Amino acid sequence: KAGVTQTPRYLIKTRGQQVTLSCSPISGHRSVSWYQQTPGQGLQFLFEYFSETQRNKGNFPGRFSGRQFSNSRSEMNVSTLELGDSALYLCATSGGTNYNEQFFGPGTRLTVL
Amino acid sequence: GEDVEQSLFLSVREGDSSVINCTYTDSSSTYLYWYKQEPGAGLQLLTYIFSNMDMKQDQRLTVLLNKKDKHLSLRIADTQTGDSAIYFCAENNQGGKLIFGQGTELSVKP
């Protein structure tokens, strides 16, 4: 069974630009959560999607948004990028026989110059 | 509030046992997790425990939960150099939202 895939793996953008990251869940998983990981703040929850609906949201500004498609794939978008948005963005998916197990993808490393 | 605390570093010798500790504040947490992160990689789910259990064993891993003190620990028996990584504990009481600790960097010396 294929794991969680995230694309792209690496991105370099400049301030003010926007970026879209993609997450494809494990087959059968319907919940997708996004996390931001930085050396200073650690791992912070961004939002969770289930059946194309946002079910939970963290404390991030409105520049961070997401969506989920009918095949459970999810995208997150960050608009008007700031230097502080440089981070590893991780998605985690759950579902199937055990919704309590969340499996993470390898992450997208975003660098904002 | 929600807060998870871990010590930042642990160094052990190969073959010894490692014990990584974690405290959390949210008494309504339903599940508590341990994840492992190697350099440049995502998080690997090691094990998790339901809040009504006090112990779970899985091969070299033993999780102990003291719900009264809100204390969680992960014991790795016969620690190997391949166990060197950052270990995160996390709590969950709201579906997909995990609250993570800062991570404990485990260094295993030969």
PDB file of C-alpha atoms in Angstrom:
ATOM      1  CA  LYS A   1       0.000   0.000   0.000  1.00  0.00           C
ATOM      2  CA  ALA A   2       1.496   3.345  -1.019  1.00  0.00           C
ATOM      3  CA  GLY A   3       2.149   5.871   1.726  1.00  0.00           C
ATOM      4  CA  VAL A   4       1.242   9.533   1.952  1.00  0.00           C
ATOM      5  CA  THR A   5       2.772  11.521  -0.880  1.00  0.00           C
ATOM      6  CA  GLN A   6       3.434  15.234  -0.924  1.00  0.00           C
ATOM      7  CA  THR A   7       4.432  17.379  -3.864  1.00  0.00           C
ATOM      8  CA  PRO A   8       6.598  19.185  -4.456  1.00  0.00           C
ATOM      9  CA  ARG A   9       9.274  18.139  -1.990  1.00  0.00           C
ATOM     10  CA  TYR A  10      11.121  21.441  -2.162  1.00  0.00           C
ATOM     11  CA  LEU A  11      10.048  24.954  -3.111  1.00  0.00           C
ATOM     12  CA  ILE A  12      11.777  28.298  -3.175  1.00  0.00           C
ATOM     13  CA  LYS A  13       9.620  31.405  -3.401  1.00  0.00           C
ATOM     14  CA  THR A  14      10.043  35.114  -2.769  1.00  0.00           C
ATOM     15  CA  ARG A  15       8.104  37.327  -0.416  1.00  0.00           C
ATOM     16  CA  GLY A  16       4.675  38.315  -1.666  1.00  0.00           C
ATOM     17  CA  GLN A  17       4.241  35.277  -3.894  1.00  0.00           C
ATOM     18  CA  GLN A  18       1.748  32.523  -3.272  1.00  0.00           C
ATOM     19  CA  VAL A  19       2.267  28.776  -3.159  1.00  0.00           C
ATOM     20  CA  THR A  20       0.152  25.629  -3.429  1.00  0.00           C
ATOM     21  CA  LEU A  21       1.180  22.349  -1.836  1.00  0.00           C
ATOM     22  CA  SER A  22      -0.422  18.993  -2.520  1.00  0.00           C
ATOM     23  CA  CYS A  23      -1.025  15.910  -0.397  1.00  0.00           C
ATOM     24  CA  SER A  24      -2.272  12.538  -1.628  1.00  0.00           C
ATOM     25  CA  PRO A  25      -3.483  10.307   1.202  1.00  0.00           C
ATOM     26  CA  ILE A  26      -3.125   6.595   1.685  1.00  0.00           C
ATOM     27  CA  SER A  27      -5.816   4.801  -0.286  1.00  0.00           C
ATOM     28  CA  GLY A  28      -9.027   4.706   1.759  1.00  0.00           C
ATOM     29  CA  HIS A  29      -8.038   7.564   4.071  1.00  0.00           C
ATOM     30  CA  ARG A  30     -10.559  10.395   4.107  1.00  0.00           C
ATOM     31  CA  SER A  31      -9.062  12.700   6.724  1.00  0.00           C
ATOM     32  CA  VAL A  32      -6.149  14.957   5.823  1.00  0.00           C
ATOM     33  CA  SER A  33      -4.472  17.260   8.331  1.00  0.00           C
ATOM     34  CA  TRP A  34      -1.750  19.822   7.690  1.00  0.00           C
ATOM     35  CA  TYR A  35       1.044  20.866  10.031  1.00  0.00           C
ATOM     36  CA  GLN A  36       3.789  23.454   9.903  1.00  0.00           C
ATOM     37  CA  GLN A  37       7.168  22.579  11.402  1.00  0.00           C
ATOM     38  CA  THR A  38       9.737  25.266  12.209  1.00  0.00           C
ATOM     39  CA  PRO A  39      12.771  25.227  14.526  1.00  0.00           C
ATOM     40  CA  GLY A  40      11.274  27.990  16.666  1.00  0.00           C
ATOM     41  CA  GLN A  41       7.621  26.956  16.953  1.00  0.00           C
ATOM     42  CA  GLY A  42       7.901  23.223  16.464  1.00  0.00           C
ATOM     43  CA  LEU A  43       4.953  21.341  14.974  1.00  0.00           C
ATOM     44  CA  GLN A  44       1.767  23.351  14.739  1.00  0.00           C
ATOM     45  CA  PHE A  45      -1.612  22.251  13.457  1.00  0.00           C
ATOM     46  CA  LEU A  46      -2.958  24.197  10.478  1.00  0.00           C
ATOM     47  CA  PHE A  47      -6.260  22.513   9.583  1.00  0.00           C
ATOM     48  CA  GLU A  48      -8.009  19.219   8.963  1.00  0.00           C
ATOM     49  CA  TYR A  49     -10.259  18.190   6.103  1.00  0.00           C
ATOM     50  CA  PHE A  50     -12.697  15.307   6.026  1.00  0.00           C
ATOM     51  CA  SER A  51     -15.013  14.514   3.133  1.00  0.00           C
ATOM     52  CA  GLU A  52     -14.181  17.822   1.442  1.00  0.00           C
ATOM     53  CA  THR A  53     -15.107  19.855   4.543  1.00  0.00           C
ATOM     54  CA  GLN A  54     -12.809  21.667   6.923  1.00  0.00           C
ATOM     55  CA  ARG A  55     -13.415  19.974  10.263  1.00  0.00           C
ATOM     56  CA  ASN A  56     -10.827  21.692  12.432  1.00  0.00           C
ATOM     57  CA  LYS A  57      -8.651  24.773  12.203  1.00  0.00           C
ATOM     58  CA  GLY A  58      -5.526  25.985  14.006  1.00  0.00           C
ATOM     59  CA  ASN A  59      -4.441  29.515  14.852  1.00  0.00           C
ATOM     60  CA  PHE A  60      -2.990  30.650  11.573  1.00  0.00           C
ATOM     61  CA  PRO A  61      -3.850  33.811   9.600  1.00  0.00           C
ATOM     62  CA  GLY A  62      -6.279  33.718   6.704  1.00  0.00           C
ATOM     63  CA  ARG A  63      -3.362  33.681   4.248  1.00  0.00           C
ATOM     64  CA  PHE A  64      -3.257  29.949   4.940  1.00  0.00           C
ATOM     65  CA  SER A  65      -6.092  28.044   3.317  1.00  0.00           C
ATOM     66  CA  GLY A  66      -6.815  24.572   2.124  1.00  0.00           C
ATOM     67  CA  ARG A  67      -9.259  22.366   0.366  1.00  0.00           C
ATOM     68  CA  GLN A  68      -9.986  18.728  -0.229  1.00  0.00           C
ATOM     69  CA  PHE A  69     -11.176  17.049  -3.381  1.00  0.00           C
ATOM     70  CA  SER A  70     -13.644  14.220  -3.834  1.00  0.00           C
ATOM     71  CA  ASN A  71     -10.768  11.716  -4.145  1.00  0.00           C
ATOM     72  CA  SER A  72      -9.524  12.903  -0.692  1.00  0.00           C
ATOM     73  CA  ARG A  73      -6.437  14.598  -2.116  1.00  0.00           C
ATOM     74  CA  SER A  74      -5.820  17.907  -0.391  1.00  0.00           C
ATOM     75  CA  GLU A  75      -4.085  21.132  -1.232  1.00  0.00           C
ATOM     76  CA  MET A  76      -2.995  23.964   0.972  1.00  0.00           C
ATOM     77  CA  ASN A  77      -2.339  27.455  -0.254  1.00  0.00           C
ATOM     78  CA  VAL A  78      -0.326  30.241   1.296  1.00  0.00           C
ATOM     79  CA  SER A  79      -0.802  33.697  -0.185  1.00  0.00           C
ATOM     80  CA  THR A  80       1.378  36.790   0.199  1.00  0.00           C
ATOM     81  CA  LEU A  81       4.310  34.774   1.484  1.00  0.00           C
ATOM     82  CA  GLU A  82       6.395  36.125   4.364  1.00  0.00           C
ATOM     83  CA  LEU A  83       9.909  35.132   5.398  1.00  0.00           C
ATOM     84  CA  GLY A  84       8.468  33.504   8.503  1.00  0.00           C
ATOM     85  CA  ASP A  85       6.478  31.068   6.352  1.00  0.00           C
ATOM     86  CA  SER A  86       9.688  29.186   5.590  1.00  0.00           C
ATOM     87  CA  ALA A  87       9.069  25.772   7.100  1.00  0.00           C
ATOM     88  CA  LEU A  88       8.521  22.095   6.527  1.00  0.00           C
ATOM     89  CA  TYR A  89       4.850  21.530   5.737  1.00  0.00           C
ATOM     90  CA  LEU A  90       3.614  18.089   6.649  1.00  0.00           C
ATOM     91  CA  CYS A  91       0.347  16.414   5.912  1.00  0.00           C
ATOM     92  CA  ALA A  92      -1.056  13.496   7.821  1.00  0.00           C
ATOM     93  CA  THR A  93      -3.860  11.207   6.801  1.00  0.00           C
ATOM     94  CA  SER A  94      -6.082   8.813   8.663  1.00  0.00           C
ATOM     95  CA  GLY A  95      -9.032   6.556   7.946  1.00  0.00           C
ATOM     96  CA  GLY A  96      -9.587   3.020   6.888  1.00  0.00           C
ATOM     97  CA  THR A  97      -9.979   0.616   9.793  1.00  0.00           C
ATOM     98  CA  ASN A  98      -8.441   2.888  12.409  1.00  0.00           C
ATOM     99  CA  TYR A  99      -9.071   6.608  12.355  1.00  0.00           C
ATOM    100  CA  ASN A 100      -6.811   7.115  15.363  1.00  0.00           C
ATOM    101  CA  GLU A 101      -3.644   6.319  13.437  1.00  0.00           C
ATOM    102  CA  GLN A 102      -2.310   9.344  11.574  1.00  0.00           C
ATOM    103  CA  PHE A 103       0.384   8.713   8.999  1.00  0.00           C
ATOM    104  CA  PHE A 104       2.602  11.511   7.795  1.00  0.00           C
ATOM    105  CA  GLY A 105       4.040  12.268   4.406  1.00  0.00           C
ATOM    106  CA  PRO A 106       7.675  13.297   3.859  1.00  0.00           C
ATOM    107  CA  GLY A 107       6.788  16.981   3.811  1.00  0.00           C
ATOM    108  CA  THR A 108       7.336  19.933   1.525  1.00  0.00           C
ATOM    109  CA  ARG A 109      10.277  22.155   2.424  1.00  0.00           C
ATOM    110  CA  LEU A 110       9.295  25.754   1.618  1.00  0.00           C
ATOM    111  CA  THR A 111      11.940  28.465   1.599  1.00  0.00           C
ATOM    112  CA  VAL A 112      10.833  32.083   1.287  1.00  0.00           C
ATOM    113  CA  LEU A 113      13.533  34.552   0.211  1.00  0.00           C
TER     114      LEU A 113
ATOM    115  CA  GLY B   1      -5.224  24.649  27.820  1.00  0.00           C
ATOM    116  CA  GLU B   2      -3.301  22.324  25.592  1.00  0.00           C
ATOM    117  CA  ASP B   3       0.407  21.946  26.204  1.00  0.00           C
ATOM    118  CA  VAL B   4       2.849  19.080  25.810  1.00  0.00           C
ATOM    119  CA  GLU B   5       6.333  19.205  27.319  1.00  0.00           C
ATOM    120  CA  GLN B   6       9.388  17.048  26.661  1.00  0.00           C
ATOM    121  CA  SER B   7      13.030  17.263  27.595  1.00  0.00           C
ATOM    122  CA  LEU B   8      15.116  18.302  24.600  1.00  0.00           C
ATOM    123  CA  PHE B   9      18.037  15.871  24.644  1.00  0.00           C
ATOM    124  CA  LEU B  10      18.872  12.338  25.727  1.00  0.00           C
ATOM    125  CA  SER B  11      22.145  10.511  25.191  1.00  0.00           C
ATOM    126  CA  VAL B  12      22.569   6.773  25.766  1.00  0.00           C
ATOM    127  CA  ARG B  13      25.039   4.026  24.917  1.00  0.00           C
ATOM    128  CA  GLU B  14      24.196   1.364  22.365  1.00  0.00           C
ATOM    129  CA  GLY B  15      22.527  -1.610  24.048  1.00  0.00           C
ATOM    130  CA  ASP B  16      21.195   0.430  26.965  1.00  0.00           C
ATOM    131  CA  SER B  17      17.519   1.287  27.467  1.00  0.00           C
ATOM    132  CA  SER B  18      16.298   4.777  26.608  1.00  0.00           C
ATOM    133  CA  VAL B  19      13.429   6.433  28.415  1.00  0.00           C
ATOM    134  CA  ILE B  20      11.859   9.522  26.901  1.00  0.00           C
ATOM    135  CA  ASN B  21       9.389  11.429  29.047  1.00  0.00           C
ATOM    136  CA  CYS B  22       6.481  13.679  28.216  1.00  0.00           C
ATOM    137  CA  THR B  23       3.900  15.601  30.226  1.00  0.00           C
ATOM    138  CA  TYR B  24       0.636  16.964  28.930  1.00  0.00           C
ATOM    139  CA  THR B  25      -2.037  19.231  30.345  1.00  0.00           C
ATOM    140  CA  ASP B  26      -5.267  18.311  28.600  1.00  0.00           C
ATOM    141  CA  SER B  27      -7.020  15.716  30.753  1.00  0.00           C
ATOM    142  CA  SER B  28      -9.595  15.111  28.012  1.00  0.00           C
ATOM    143  CA  SER B  29      -6.950  13.711  25.660  1.00  0.00           C
ATOM    144  CA  THR B  30      -8.214  10.488  24.186  1.00  0.00           C
ATOM    145  CA  TYR B  31      -5.086   9.152  22.530  1.00  0.00           C
ATOM    146  CA  LEU B  32      -1.406   9.798  23.128  1.00  0.00           C
ATOM    147  CA  TYR B  33       1.189   9.137  20.458  1.00  0.00           C
ATOM    148  CA  TRP B  34       4.877   8.693  19.900  1.00  0.00           C
ATOM    149  CA  TYR B  35       6.395   9.678  16.576  1.00  0.00           C
ATOM    150  CA  LYS B  36       9.971   9.420  15.318  1.00  0.00           C
ATOM    151  CA  GLN B  37      11.576  11.879  12.918  1.00  0.00           C
ATOM    152  CA  GLU B  38      14.881  11.252  11.194  1.00  0.00           C
ATOM    153  CA  PRO B  39      16.801  14.080   9.484  1.00  0.00           C
ATOM    154  CA  GLY B  40      15.081  15.348   6.365  1.00  0.00           C
ATOM    155  CA  ALA B  41      12.115  13.025   6.794  1.00  0.00           C
ATOM    156  CA  GLY B  42       8.499  13.183   7.865  1.00  0.00           C
ATOM    157  CA  LEU B  43       7.134  11.711  11.080  1.00  0.00           C
ATOM    158  CA  GLN B  44       6.919   7.962  11.551  1.00  0.00           C
ATOM    159  CA  LEU B  45       4.176   6.696  13.852  1.00  0.00           C
ATOM    160  CA  LEU B  46       5.826   4.416  16.420  1.00  0.00           C
ATOM    161  CA  THR B  47       2.976   3.615  18.739  1.00  0.00           C
ATOM    162  CA  TYR B  48       0.026   5.123  20.534  1.00  0.00           C
ATOM    163  CA  ILE B  49      -1.995   4.438  23.655  1.00  0.00           C
ATOM    164  CA  PHE B  50      -5.620   4.958  24.489  1.00  0.00           C
ATOM    165  CA  SER B  51      -6.174   7.067  27.582  1.00  0.00           C
ATOM    166  CA  ASN B  52      -7.872   4.273  29.529  1.00  0.00           C
ATOM    167  CA  MET B  53      -4.754   2.088  29.318  1.00  0.00           C
ATOM    168  CA  ASP B  54      -1.677   2.407  31.483  1.00  0.00           C
ATOM    169  CA  MET B  55       0.797   0.359  29.476  1.00  0.00           C
ATOM    170  CA  LYS B  56       1.350  -0.847  25.950  1.00  0.00           C
ATOM    171  CA  GLN B  57       4.219  -2.972  24.681  1.00  0.00           C
ATOM    172  CA  ASP B  58       5.255  -3.401  21.080  1.00  0.00           C
ATOM    173  CA  GLN B  59       8.512  -5.301  20.494  1.00  0.00           C
ATOM    174  CA  ARG B  60      11.315  -3.070  21.869  1.00  0.00           C
ATOM    175  CA  LEU B  61       8.931  -0.235  22.711  1.00  0.00           C
ATOM    176  CA  THR B  62       7.037   0.157  25.980  1.00  0.00           C
ATOM    177  CA  VAL B  63       4.659   3.041  26.578  1.00  0.00           C
ATOM    178  CA  LEU B  64       3.641   3.918  30.122  1.00  0.00           C
ATOM    179  CA  LEU B  65       0.795   6.298  30.866  1.00  0.00           C
ATOM    180  CA  ASN B  66       0.137   7.849  34.267  1.00  0.00           C
ATOM    181  CA  LYS B  67      -3.152   9.610  33.698  1.00  0.00           C
ATOM    182  CA  LYS B  68      -3.296  11.068  37.216  1.00  0.00           C
ATOM    183  CA  ASP B  69       0.031  12.859  36.729  1.00  0.00           C
ATOM    184  CA  LYS B  70      -0.542  13.384  32.981  1.00  0.00           C
ATOM    185  CA  HIS B  71       2.813  11.730  32.305  1.00  0.00           C
ATOM    186  CA  LEU B  72       3.695   9.592  29.310  1.00  0.00           C
ATOM    187  CA  SER B  73       6.939   7.754  28.700  1.00  0.00           C
ATOM    188  CA  LEU B  74       8.495   5.743  25.902  1.00  0.00           C
ATOM    189  CA  ARG B  75      11.057   3.102  26.749  1.00  0.00           C
ATOM    190  CA  ILE B  76      13.237   1.719  23.971  1.00  0.00           C
ATOM    191  CA  ALA B  77      14.960  -1.506  24.971  1.00  0.00           C
ATOM    192  CA  ASP B  78      18.393  -2.437  23.585  1.00  0.00           C
ATOM    193  CA  THR B  79      18.813   0.965  21.911  1.00  0.00           C
ATOM    194  CA  GLN B  80      20.653   0.877  18.588  1.00  0.00           C
ATOM    195  CA  THR B  81      22.453   3.589  16.620  1.00  0.00           C
ATOM    196  CA  GLY B  82      19.575   3.460  14.135  1.00  0.00           C
ATOM    197  CA  ASP B  83      17.294   4.707  16.901  1.00  0.00           C
ATOM    198  CA  SER B  84      19.066   8.087  16.853  1.00  0.00           C
ATOM    199  CA  ALA B  85      16.381  10.580  15.872  1.00  0.00           C
ATOM    200  CA  ILE B  86      13.976  13.120  17.317  1.00  0.00           C
ATOM    201  CA  TYR B  87      11.025  11.648  19.195  1.00  0.00           C
ATOM    202  CA  PHE B  88       7.774  13.545  19.547  1.00  0.00           C
ATOM    203  CA  CYS B  89       4.901  12.835  21.856  1.00  0.00           C
ATOM    204  CA  ALA B  90       1.489  14.146  20.891  1.00  0.00           C
ATOM    205  CA  GLU B  91      -2.005  14.233  22.321  1.00  0.00           C
ATOM    206  CA  ASN B  92      -5.304  14.069  20.490  1.00  0.00           C
ATOM    207  CA  ASN B  93      -8.788  14.919  21.652  1.00  0.00           C
ATOM    208  CA  GLN B  94     -10.220  16.554  18.551  1.00  0.00           C
ATOM    209  CA  GLY B  95     -10.172  14.238  15.579  1.00  0.00           C
ATOM    210  CA  GLY B  96      -7.288  15.105  13.302  1.00  0.00           C
ATOM    211  CA  LYS B  97      -5.712  17.761  15.519  1.00  0.00           C
ATOM    212  CA  LEU B  98      -2.542  16.581  17.239  1.00  0.00           C
ATOM    213  CA  ILE B  99      -0.751  18.736  19.813  1.00  0.00           C
ATOM    214  CA  PHE B 100       2.968  17.975  19.766  1.00  0.00           C
ATOM    215  CA  GLY B 101       5.749  18.393  22.259  1.00  0.00           C
ATOM    216  CA  GLN B 102       9.007  20.064  21.236  1.00  0.00           C
ATOM    217  CA  GLY B 103      10.680  16.749  20.526  1.00  0.00           C
ATOM    218  CA  THR B 104      13.476  14.897  22.298  1.00  0.00           C
ATOM    219  CA  GLU B 105      16.684  14.381  20.358  1.00  0.00           C
ATOM    220  CA  LEU B 106      17.994  10.905  21.143  1.00  0.00           C
ATOM    221  CA  SER B 107      21.694  10.348  20.530  1.00  0.00           C
ATOM    222  CA  VAL B 108      22.948   6.768  20.678  1.00  0.00           C
ATOM    223  CA  LYS B 109      26.682   6.350  21.121  1.00  0.00           C
ATOM    224  CA  PRO B 110      28.431   3.126  20.061  1.00  0.00           C
TER     225      PRO B 110
END
